[in-house]
Amino acid sequence: MSQTSPVITVQQHILEEQKRFPGSSGEFSWLLSGITMATKLIQAKVRRAGLTDILGAQGDINVQGEVQQKLDIYSNEVLIQCLSARESIGVLASEEDEKPLLVHQGSENATYAVVFDPLDGSSNIDVNVSVGTTFSILRRPEGVSLDEPEKWVLQPGARQIAAGYVVYGSSTILVYSVGNGVHGFTLDPAVGAYTLSHPNMKMPEQGSYYSVNEAYCDSFPERYQQYLARLRNGDLGRKYSSRYIGSMVADVHRTLLKGGIFMYPPTESNSDGKLRLLYEANPIAFLVEQAGGTAIDGTRRVLDIVPDSIHQRTPMVVGSQVEVADFERFFVGSNSDAA
Ligand code: AHG
Ligand code: MN
Ligand code: MN
């Protein structure tokens, strides 16, 4: 009787998955290892945050107009450093940098762009609540040179070839997809390896949680308020409970596992919602759809949105088929607010 069940590391899994990419000569797994390495370094900082000078604000204001936290900066630098060592990457775009970054100046064989939010949920860093990292991998568009880095990343989310996130929570979990289902890997601190713990994740058809910042409820468009009332009144055939962590990655991870709905609607201060299309909504929408859920911006599929700027924002209504279909059935195209 064997004492050991097979351990499948994320590297092994990626090697298997990348056989789906004709002609990829291991460069894809080498690229993803840049992300896994960076997130191990980030999680090491997160785990010791109170013991090292990594808490609190760095003091600068980033392109989002938000005060950068020290861990935002560290996470951003680590991801840029690890990914710049992958010659298959030509362009990086980060929530923390106004413009896309060129890596491997002039290396013509660079074929990928990586877009990321290095530290998602910054407001939760200092209070020991789960935070995360999101990433989205795009192929260089035909005929586009390194002189036009924006064109590498301004592509609809449907063109992502891979996407994922890491939640630095009670454990550290990497969740990713290359378009062949969604798979979760828990970082085993004893060996420092991401090991397969959630193979082929499927979102329940209906959940019992809704997740939205209700403090802004009065400024949501009418149909969002009516929809939340439907959930609270049990109109979808069950009682709902509210869960809102304030770190999108953690709220989405729970929704992937338990079902339900996560929303960031348009608000008075953010008429297009707060979340950014390229490195928050798109990777999440890719994973949610791969897991059998639905991801819309309130009216249309997130993955169909053609971006025109790197940091553009979008409303998000993502989750189980039943909840999102109900939102669409009752409110998309209704004569109430279009947004
Ligand atoms: P980031 O820390 O990368 O700026 O992202 C924070 C986002 C997202 O993680 C979360 O869902 C949302 O901000 C919370 O916003 P509110 O505090 O307005 O609810
Ligand atoms: Mn974020
Ligand atoms: Mn961030």
mmCIF file of C-alpha atoms and ligand atoms in Angstrom:
data_model
loop_
_atom_site.group_PDB
_atom_site.id
_atom_site.type_symbol
_atom_site.label_atom_id
_atom_site.label_comp_id
_atom_site.label_asym_id
_atom_site.label_seq_id
_atom_site.Cartn_x
_atom_site.Cartn_y
_atom_site.Cartn_z
ATOM 1 C CA MET A 1 0.000 0.000 0.000
ATOM 2 C CA SER A 2 1.690 3.154 -1.115
ATOM 3 C CA GLN A 3 2.147 5.770 1.611
ATOM 4 C CA THR A 4 2.253 8.630 -0.856
ATOM 5 C CA SER A 5 -0.473 9.944 -3.136
ATOM 6 C CA PRO A 6 0.878 11.509 -6.362
ATOM 7 C CA VAL A 7 1.918 15.147 -5.906
ATOM 8 C CA ILE A 8 1.328 17.184 -9.058
ATOM 9 C CA THR A 9 3.165 20.492 -9.028
ATOM 10 C CA VAL A 10 2.036 23.475 -11.067
ATOM 11 C CA GLN A 11 5.160 23.081 -13.230
ATOM 12 C CA GLN A 12 4.193 19.506 -14.136
ATOM 13 C CA HIS A 13 0.631 20.626 -14.800
ATOM 14 C CA ILE A 14 1.741 23.497 -17.039
ATOM 15 C CA LEU A 15 4.022 21.181 -19.044
ATOM 16 C CA GLU A 16 1.005 18.937 -19.661
ATOM 17 C CA GLU A 17 -1.241 21.872 -20.522
ATOM 18 C CA GLN A 18 1.237 23.551 -22.820
ATOM 19 C CA LYS A 19 1.139 20.534 -25.148
ATOM 20 C CA ARG A 20 -2.098 22.214 -26.243
ATOM 21 C CA PHE A 21 -0.050 25.067 -27.728
ATOM 22 C CA PRO A 22 1.357 23.817 -31.032
ATOM 23 C CA GLY A 23 5.055 24.490 -31.306
ATOM 24 C CA SER A 24 5.443 25.954 -27.828
ATOM 25 C CA SER A 25 8.900 24.810 -26.877
ATOM 26 C CA GLY A 26 8.566 25.031 -23.110
ATOM 27 C CA GLU A 27 8.679 28.834 -23.294
ATOM 28 C CA PHE A 28 5.151 29.017 -21.907
ATOM 29 C CA SER A 29 5.971 26.980 -18.811
ATOM 30 C CA TRP A 30 9.125 29.068 -18.369
ATOM 31 C CA LEU A 31 6.940 32.208 -18.578
ATOM 32 C CA LEU A 32 4.464 30.930 -15.975
ATOM 33 C CA SER A 33 7.330 29.947 -13.691
ATOM 34 C CA GLY A 34 8.156 33.675 -13.584
ATOM 35 C CA ILE A 35 4.725 34.280 -12.101
ATOM 36 C CA THR A 36 4.896 31.400 -9.625
ATOM 37 C CA MET A 37 8.366 32.509 -8.475
ATOM 38 C CA ALA A 38 7.267 36.138 -8.026
ATOM 39 C CA THR A 39 4.144 35.177 -6.091
ATOM 40 C CA LYS A 40 6.206 32.964 -3.749
ATOM 41 C CA LEU A 41 8.375 35.993 -2.978
ATOM 42 C CA ILE A 42 5.275 38.168 -2.477
ATOM 43 C CA GLN A 43 3.611 35.635 -0.205
ATOM 44 C CA ALA A 44 6.785 35.421 1.897
ATOM 45 C CA LYS A 45 6.527 39.195 2.453
ATOM 46 C CA VAL A 46 2.777 39.023 3.152
ATOM 47 C CA ARG A 47 3.293 36.259 5.738
ATOM 48 C CA ARG A 48 5.832 38.369 7.651
ATOM 49 C CA ALA A 49 4.244 41.779 6.996
ATOM 50 C CA GLY A 50 4.071 42.837 10.633
ATOM 51 C CA LEU A 51 7.708 41.910 11.215
ATOM 52 C CA THR A 52 9.324 43.787 8.355
ATOM 53 C CA ASP A 53 8.924 47.324 7.146
ATOM 54 C CA ILE A 54 6.430 46.386 4.419
ATOM 55 C CA LEU A 55 3.182 47.659 5.955
ATOM 56 C CA GLY A 56 1.670 51.041 5.343
ATOM 57 C CA ALA A 57 1.852 53.547 2.556
ATOM 58 C CA GLN A 58 4.843 54.258 0.379
ATOM 59 C CA GLY A 59 3.425 57.736 0.097
ATOM 60 C CA ASP A 60 3.426 58.106 -3.682
ATOM 61 C CA ILE A 61 0.220 58.410 -5.698
ATOM 62 C CA ASN A 62 -0.059 55.906 -8.557
ATOM 63 C CA VAL A 63 -1.694 56.327 -11.951
ATOM 64 C CA GLN A 64 -4.980 55.249 -10.337
ATOM 65 C CA GLY A 65 -4.813 58.300 -8.060
ATOM 66 C CA GLU A 66 -4.423 55.955 -5.079
ATOM 67 C CA VAL A 67 -1.760 56.090 -2.369
ATOM 68 C CA GLN A 68 0.664 53.288 -3.130
ATOM 69 C CA GLN A 69 1.244 50.829 -0.311
ATOM 70 C CA LYS A 70 4.751 49.502 0.274
ATOM 71 C CA LEU A 71 3.575 46.005 -0.641
ATOM 72 C CA ASP A 72 2.111 47.326 -3.923
ATOM 73 C CA ILE A 73 5.566 48.572 -4.876
ATOM 74 C CA TYR A 74 7.416 45.479 -3.706
ATOM 75 C CA SER A 75 4.987 43.134 -5.499
ATOM 76 C CA ASN A 76 5.215 45.193 -8.677
ATOM 77 C CA GLU A 77 9.035 45.211 -8.652
ATOM 78 C CA VAL A 78 9.246 41.471 -7.987
ATOM 79 C CA LEU A 79 6.862 40.611 -10.823
ATOM 80 C CA ILE A 80 8.719 42.897 -13.257
ATOM 81 C CA GLN A 81 12.054 41.416 -12.206
ATOM 82 C CA CYS A 82 10.947 37.769 -12.511
ATOM 83 C CA LEU A 83 9.048 38.268 -15.769
ATOM 84 C CA SER A 84 11.814 40.344 -17.384
ATOM 85 C CA ALA A 85 14.013 37.257 -17.152
ATOM 86 C CA ARG A 86 11.677 35.444 -19.584
ATOM 87 C CA GLU A 87 12.815 36.173 -23.151
ATOM 88 C CA SER A 88 9.441 35.103 -24.571
ATOM 89 C CA ILE A 89 7.879 38.214 -22.992
ATOM 90 C CA GLY A 90 8.064 41.494 -24.897
ATOM 91 C CA VAL A 91 5.662 43.741 -22.966
ATOM 92 C CA LEU A 92 4.475 44.044 -19.357
ATOM 93 C CA ALA A 93 1.571 46.208 -18.191
ATOM 94 C CA SER A 94 0.846 46.763 -14.514
ATOM 95 C CA GLU A 95 -1.810 48.513 -12.476
ATOM 96 C CA GLU A 96 1.062 50.362 -10.822
ATOM 97 C CA ASP A 97 2.685 51.729 -13.997
ATOM 98 C CA GLU A 98 1.103 54.330 -16.251
ATOM 99 C CA LYS A 99 2.597 52.942 -19.458
ATOM 100 C CA PRO A 100 3.399 49.408 -20.633
ATOM 101 C CA LEU A 101 7.012 48.335 -20.039
ATOM 102 C CA LEU A 102 9.210 46.880 -22.773
ATOM 103 C CA VAL A 103 11.354 43.968 -21.678
ATOM 104 C CA HIS A 104 14.292 42.451 -23.622
ATOM 105 C CA GLN A 105 14.691 45.666 -25.600
ATOM 106 C CA GLY A 106 14.365 44.790 -29.258
ATOM 107 C CA SER A 107 14.204 41.018 -28.871
ATOM 108 C CA GLU A 108 12.165 40.234 -31.975
ATOM 109 C CA ASN A 109 11.217 36.712 -30.885
ATOM 110 C CA ALA A 110 9.235 37.964 -27.899
ATOM 111 C CA THR A 111 5.706 36.664 -28.361
ATOM 112 C CA TYR A 112 3.812 37.334 -25.130
ATOM 113 C CA ALA A 113 2.523 40.270 -23.113
ATOM 114 C CA VAL A 114 1.691 39.874 -19.418
ATOM 115 C CA VAL A 115 -0.765 42.239 -17.730
ATOM 116 C CA PHE A 116 -1.112 42.165 -13.960
ATOM 117 C CA ASP A 117 -2.380 43.700 -10.765
ATOM 118 C CA PRO A 118 0.575 42.970 -8.498
ATOM 119 C CA LEU A 119 -1.290 43.408 -5.241
ATOM 120 C CA ASP A 120 -5.086 43.346 -5.261
ATOM 121 C CA GLY A 121 -6.926 44.465 -2.125
ATOM 122 C CA SER A 122 -4.290 46.943 -0.904
ATOM 123 C CA SER A 123 -6.703 48.406 1.663
ATOM 124 C CA ASN A 124 -6.595 45.035 3.447
ATOM 125 C CA ILE A 125 -2.810 44.652 3.709
ATOM 126 C CA ASP A 126 -2.403 46.304 7.123
ATOM 127 C CA VAL A 127 -5.339 44.498 8.719
ATOM 128 C CA ASN A 128 -4.207 40.945 7.890
ATOM 129 C CA VAL A 129 -7.068 40.229 5.490
ATOM 130 C CA SER A 130 -6.591 38.192 2.282
ATOM 131 C CA VAL A 131 -5.021 40.010 -0.650
ATOM 132 C CA GLY A 132 -4.032 38.717 -4.085
ATOM 133 C CA THR A 133 -2.274 39.043 -7.435
ATOM 134 C CA THR A 134 -3.994 38.767 -10.839
ATOM 135 C CA PHE A 135 -2.401 38.080 -14.240
ATOM 136 C CA SER A 136 -3.449 37.854 -17.869
ATOM 137 C CA ILE A 137 -1.318 36.513 -20.738
ATOM 138 C CA LEU A 138 -1.798 37.725 -24.302
ATOM 139 C CA ARG A 139 -0.078 36.765 -27.535
ATOM 140 C CA ARG A 140 1.619 39.521 -29.567
ATOM 141 C CA PRO A 141 -0.857 40.540 -32.307
ATOM 142 C CA GLU A 142 0.204 39.779 -35.895
ATOM 143 C CA GLY A 143 2.410 42.446 -37.418
ATOM 144 C CA VAL A 144 2.730 44.521 -34.239
ATOM 145 C CA SER A 145 6.255 45.635 -33.343
ATOM 146 C CA LEU A 146 7.891 46.411 -30.034
ATOM 147 C CA ASP A 147 7.477 50.095 -30.931
ATOM 148 C CA GLU A 148 3.749 49.791 -30.271
ATOM 149 C CA PRO A 149 3.594 48.169 -26.797
ATOM 150 C CA GLU A 150 0.054 49.384 -26.151
ATOM 151 C CA LYS A 151 -1.223 47.297 -29.082
ATOM 152 C CA TRP A 152 0.216 44.163 -27.430
ATOM 153 C CA VAL A 153 -2.135 44.634 -24.450
ATOM 154 C CA LEU A 154 -5.187 46.510 -25.796
ATOM 155 C CA GLN A 155 -6.894 43.280 -26.865
ATOM 156 C CA PRO A 156 -10.333 41.948 -25.863
ATOM 157 C CA GLY A 157 -10.215 39.479 -22.983
ATOM 158 C CA ALA A 158 -11.440 36.702 -25.273
ATOM 159 C CA ARG A 159 -7.919 36.748 -26.791
ATOM 160 C CA GLN A 160 -6.217 35.842 -23.487
ATOM 161 C CA ILE A 161 -4.286 32.606 -23.833
ATOM 162 C CA ALA A 162 -4.032 32.180 -20.067
ATOM 163 C CA ALA A 163 -5.089 33.971 -16.889
ATOM 164 C CA GLY A 164 -5.004 33.428 -13.184
ATOM 165 C CA TYR A 165 -4.742 34.783 -9.701
ATOM 166 C CA VAL A 166 -3.052 34.032 -6.398
ATOM 167 C CA VAL A 167 -4.912 34.524 -3.094
ATOM 168 C CA TYR A 168 -2.609 35.167 -0.130
ATOM 169 C CA GLY A 169 -5.195 33.929 2.373
ATOM 170 C CA SER A 170 -5.283 31.360 5.179
ATOM 171 C CA SER A 171 -3.261 29.397 2.647
ATOM 172 C CA THR A 172 -1.703 30.633 -0.608
ATOM 173 C CA ILE A 173 -3.578 29.341 -3.638
ATOM 174 C CA LEU A 174 -2.722 29.821 -7.318
ATOM 175 C CA VAL A 175 -5.700 29.407 -9.675
ATOM 176 C CA TYR A 176 -5.084 29.445 -13.433
ATOM 177 C CA SER A 177 -6.458 28.384 -16.780
ATOM 178 C CA VAL A 178 -5.013 28.066 -20.278
ATOM 179 C CA GLY A 179 -8.513 27.577 -21.670
ATOM 180 C CA ASN A 180 -8.783 23.945 -20.629
ATOM 181 C CA GLY A 181 -10.626 24.240 -17.337
ATOM 182 C CA VAL A 182 -9.606 25.966 -14.097
ATOM 183 C CA HIS A 183 -7.115 24.392 -11.704
ATOM 184 C CA GLY A 184 -6.052 25.409 -8.190
ATOM 185 C CA PHE A 185 -2.679 24.791 -6.541
ATOM 186 C CA THR A 186 -1.981 25.266 -2.843
ATOM 187 C CA LEU A 187 1.513 26.418 -1.881
ATOM 188 C CA ASP A 188 2.990 23.760 0.392
ATOM 189 C CA PRO A 189 5.244 25.840 2.682
ATOM 190 C CA ALA A 190 7.118 22.687 3.736
ATOM 191 C CA VAL A 191 8.506 22.180 0.228
ATOM 192 C CA GLY A 192 7.875 25.605 -1.365
ATOM 193 C CA ALA A 193 5.913 24.096 -4.257
ATOM 194 C CA TYR A 194 2.455 24.898 -5.603
ATOM 195 C CA THR A 195 0.749 21.480 -5.576
ATOM 196 C CA LEU A 196 -2.536 20.573 -7.260
ATOM 197 C CA SER A 197 -5.342 20.825 -4.678
ATOM 198 C CA HIS A 198 -8.381 21.925 -6.740
ATOM 199 C CA PRO A 199 -8.378 20.096 -10.105
ATOM 200 C CA ASN A 200 -10.933 21.223 -12.676
ATOM 201 C CA MET A 201 -12.808 23.775 -10.545
ATOM 202 C CA LYS A 202 -16.497 24.157 -11.466
ATOM 203 C CA MET A 203 -18.649 26.984 -10.136
ATOM 204 C CA PRO A 204 -21.983 25.775 -8.651
ATOM 205 C CA GLU A 205 -24.949 26.699 -10.891
ATOM 206 C CA GLN A 206 -26.418 28.706 -8.008
ATOM 207 C CA GLY A 207 -24.955 29.845 -4.689
ATOM 208 C CA SER A 208 -26.234 31.494 -1.539
ATOM 209 C CA TYR A 209 -23.896 34.499 -1.211
ATOM 210 C CA TYR A 210 -24.022 37.871 -2.865
ATOM 211 C CA SER A 211 -20.948 40.102 -2.700
ATOM 212 C CA VAL A 212 -21.106 43.872 -3.251
ATOM 213 C CA ASN A 213 -20.097 46.995 -1.301
ATOM 214 C CA GLU A 214 -23.550 47.944 -0.015
ATOM 215 C CA ALA A 215 -22.227 51.249 1.377
ATOM 216 C CA TYR A 216 -22.596 52.620 -2.174
ATOM 217 C CA CYS A 217 -26.007 51.016 -2.734
ATOM 218 C CA ASP A 218 -27.929 54.313 -2.995
ATOM 219 C CA SER A 219 -25.660 55.405 -5.840
ATOM 220 C CA PHE A 220 -25.995 52.142 -7.844
ATOM 221 C CA PRO A 221 -28.221 52.379 -10.934
ATOM 222 C CA GLU A 222 -31.813 51.504 -10.037
ATOM 223 C CA ARG A 223 -31.761 48.021 -11.577
ATOM 224 C CA TYR A 224 -28.805 46.962 -9.379
ATOM 225 C CA GLN A 225 -30.755 48.063 -6.299
ATOM 226 C CA GLN A 226 -33.849 46.190 -7.508
ATOM 227 C CA TYR A 227 -31.764 43.098 -8.186
ATOM 228 C CA LEU A 228 -30.237 43.122 -4.694
ATOM 229 C CA ALA A 229 -33.775 43.416 -3.292
ATOM 230 C CA ARG A 230 -34.732 40.294 -5.268
ATOM 231 C CA LEU A 231 -31.839 38.384 -3.704
ATOM 232 C CA ARG A 232 -32.725 39.627 -0.203
ATOM 233 C CA ASN A 233 -36.437 38.804 -0.717
ATOM 234 C CA GLY A 234 -35.648 35.213 -1.705
ATOM 235 C CA ASP A 235 -37.056 35.732 -5.226
ATOM 236 C CA LEU A 236 -34.408 33.325 -6.588
ATOM 237 C CA GLY A 237 -35.844 30.541 -4.469
ATOM 238 C CA ARG A 238 -33.382 30.663 -1.570
ATOM 239 C CA LYS A 239 -32.106 32.846 1.258
ATOM 240 C CA TYR A 240 -28.900 34.750 0.465
ATOM 241 C CA SER A 241 -26.212 35.907 2.846
ATOM 242 C CA SER A 242 -23.859 38.819 2.168
ATOM 243 C CA ARG A 243 -20.069 38.410 2.042
ATOM 244 C CA TYR A 244 -17.744 41.271 1.039
ATOM 245 C CA ILE A 245 -14.009 41.056 1.749
ATOM 246 C CA GLY A 246 -12.976 44.111 -0.268
ATOM 247 C CA SER A 247 -10.239 42.174 -2.076
ATOM 248 C CA MET A 248 -11.714 41.222 -5.447
ATOM 249 C CA VAL A 249 -9.526 38.116 -5.779
ATOM 250 C CA ALA A 250 -10.730 36.731 -2.424
ATOM 251 C CA ASP A 251 -14.393 37.559 -3.144
ATOM 252 C CA VAL A 252 -14.116 35.926 -6.579
ATOM 253 C CA HIS A 253 -12.285 32.860 -5.201
ATOM 254 C CA ARG A 254 -15.154 32.257 -2.764
ATOM 255 C CA THR A 255 -17.670 32.745 -5.601
ATOM 256 C CA LEU A 256 -15.772 30.228 -7.778
ATOM 257 C CA LEU A 257 -15.902 27.640 -4.987
ATOM 258 C CA LYS A 258 -19.341 28.311 -3.462
ATOM 259 C CA GLY A 259 -21.242 30.020 -6.287
ATOM 260 C CA GLY A 260 -23.331 33.183 -5.936
ATOM 261 C CA ILE A 261 -22.610 36.615 -7.398
ATOM 262 C CA PHE A 262 -19.892 39.279 -7.078
ATOM 263 C CA MET A 263 -20.641 42.769 -8.339
ATOM 264 C CA TYR A 264 -18.903 46.106 -8.608
ATOM 265 C CA PRO A 265 -21.614 48.328 -10.168
ATOM 266 C CA PRO A 266 -21.262 51.877 -11.488
ATOM 267 C CA THR A 267 -21.255 54.340 -8.555
ATOM 268 C CA GLU A 268 -21.346 58.118 -8.193
ATOM 269 C CA SER A 269 -17.553 58.312 -7.796
ATOM 270 C CA ASN A 270 -16.859 55.612 -10.413
ATOM 271 C CA SER A 271 -19.441 55.844 -13.207
ATOM 272 C CA ASP A 272 -17.705 52.927 -14.991
ATOM 273 C CA GLY A 273 -17.248 50.956 -11.798
ATOM 274 C CA LYS A 274 -13.911 50.811 -9.986
ATOM 275 C CA LEU A 275 -12.357 47.609 -11.303
ATOM 276 C CA ARG A 276 -9.922 47.749 -14.192
ATOM 277 C CA LEU A 277 -10.730 45.830 -17.353
ATOM 278 C CA LEU A 278 -7.316 44.590 -18.453
ATOM 279 C CA TYR A 279 -5.881 43.185 -15.242
ATOM 280 C CA GLU A 280 -8.858 42.658 -12.929
ATOM 281 C CA ALA A 281 -12.051 42.024 -14.949
ATOM 282 C CA ASN A 282 -10.510 40.135 -17.899
ATOM 283 C CA PRO A 283 -8.495 37.488 -16.030
ATOM 284 C CA ILE A 284 -11.409 36.922 -13.644
ATOM 285 C CA ALA A 285 -13.930 36.711 -16.505
ATOM 286 C CA PHE A 286 -11.705 34.182 -18.318
ATOM 287 C CA LEU A 287 -11.549 31.954 -15.225
ATOM 288 C CA VAL A 288 -15.235 32.375 -14.323
ATOM 289 C CA GLU A 289 -16.337 31.321 -17.820
ATOM 290 C CA GLN A 290 -13.883 28.404 -17.850
ATOM 291 C CA ALA A 291 -15.406 27.268 -14.527
ATOM 292 C CA GLY A 292 -18.950 27.379 -15.985
ATOM 293 C CA GLY A 293 -19.990 30.799 -14.638
ATOM 294 C CA THR A 294 -20.895 34.077 -16.385
ATOM 295 C CA ALA A 295 -19.094 37.438 -16.436
ATOM 296 C CA ILE A 296 -20.756 40.597 -17.785
ATOM 297 C CA ASP A 297 -20.202 44.325 -17.364
ATOM 298 C CA GLY A 298 -23.869 44.747 -16.560
ATOM 299 C CA THR A 299 -25.039 44.348 -20.151
ATOM 300 C CA ARG A 300 -22.448 42.511 -22.263
ATOM 301 C CA ARG A 301 -19.793 39.786 -21.895
ATOM 302 C CA VAL A 302 -16.659 41.216 -20.264
ATOM 303 C CA LEU A 303 -14.412 39.222 -22.604
ATOM 304 C CA ASP A 304 -15.936 40.930 -25.662
ATOM 305 C CA ILE A 305 -15.047 44.463 -24.547
ATOM 306 C CA VAL A 306 -12.463 46.025 -26.873
ATOM 307 C CA PRO A 307 -10.211 48.106 -24.610
ATOM 308 C CA ASP A 308 -9.081 51.571 -25.669
ATOM 309 C CA SER A 309 -6.906 52.410 -22.690
ATOM 310 C CA ILE A 310 -4.765 50.363 -20.325
ATOM 311 C CA HIS A 311 -6.333 51.450 -17.050
ATOM 312 C CA GLN A 312 -9.925 51.728 -18.203
ATOM 313 C CA ARG A 313 -12.507 50.619 -15.679
ATOM 314 C CA THR A 314 -15.610 48.485 -16.117
ATOM 315 C CA PRO A 315 -18.564 47.474 -13.991
ATOM 316 C CA MET A 316 -18.538 43.750 -13.111
ATOM 317 C CA VAL A 317 -21.402 41.310 -12.529
ATOM 318 C CA VAL A 318 -19.821 37.857 -12.265
ATOM 319 C CA GLY A 319 -20.849 34.531 -10.793
ATOM 320 C CA SER A 320 -23.127 31.525 -11.078
ATOM 321 C CA GLN A 321 -25.313 31.025 -14.123
ATOM 322 C CA VAL A 322 -28.589 31.291 -12.196
ATOM 323 C CA GLU A 323 -27.827 34.588 -10.488
ATOM 324 C CA VAL A 324 -26.316 36.326 -13.522
ATOM 325 C CA ALA A 325 -29.034 35.015 -15.853
ATOM 326 C CA ASP A 326 -31.639 36.428 -13.460
ATOM 327 C CA PHE A 327 -29.880 39.795 -13.511
ATOM 328 C CA GLU A 328 -29.796 39.724 -17.318
ATOM 329 C CA ARG A 329 -33.358 38.467 -17.707
ATOM 330 C CA PHE A 330 -34.916 41.066 -15.478
ATOM 331 C CA PHE A 331 -32.696 44.021 -16.039
ATOM 332 C CA VAL A 332 -30.674 43.960 -19.239
ATOM 333 C CA GLY A 333 -32.522 46.069 -21.785
ATOM 334 C CA SER A 334 -34.979 47.296 -19.181
ATOM 335 C CA ASN A 335 -35.959 50.943 -19.456
ATOM 336 C CA SER A 336 -34.209 51.749 -16.155
ATOM 337 C CA ASP A 337 -30.625 53.136 -16.159
ATOM 338 C CA ALA A 338 -28.646 51.687 -19.004
ATOM 339 C CA ALA A 339 -25.471 51.420 -16.896
HETATM 340 P P1 AHG B 1 -6.465 47.291 -5.661
HETATM 341 O O1 AHG B 1 -6.067 47.066 -4.227
HETATM 342 O O2 AHG B 1 -5.631 46.530 -6.638
HETATM 343 O O3 AHG B 1 -6.575 48.754 -5.992
HETATM 344 O O4 AHG B 1 -7.920 46.664 -5.865
HETATM 345 C C1 AHG B 1 -8.881 46.933 -4.929
HETATM 346 C C2 AHG B 1 -10.222 46.692 -5.561
HETATM 347 C C3 AHG B 1 -10.679 45.246 -5.457
HETATM 348 O O5 AHG B 1 -9.728 44.378 -4.953
HETATM 349 C C4 AHG B 1 -11.858 45.297 -4.514
HETATM 350 O O6 AHG B 1 -12.890 44.468 -4.943
HETATM 351 C C5 AHG B 1 -12.280 46.748 -4.585
HETATM 352 O O7 AHG B 1 -11.125 47.505 -4.864
HETATM 353 C C6 AHG B 1 -12.868 47.205 -3.287
HETATM 354 O O8 AHG B 1 -13.286 48.532 -3.529
HETATM 355 P P2 AHG B 1 -14.226 49.262 -2.444
HETATM 356 O O9 AHG B 1 -13.362 49.445 -1.230
HETATM 357 O O10 AHG B 1 -14.642 50.532 -3.112
HETATM 358 O O11 AHG B 1 -15.390 48.339 -2.199
HETATM 359 MN MN MN B 2 -6.928 45.292 -7.730
HETATM 360 MN MN MN B 3 -3.598 46.563 -6.952
#
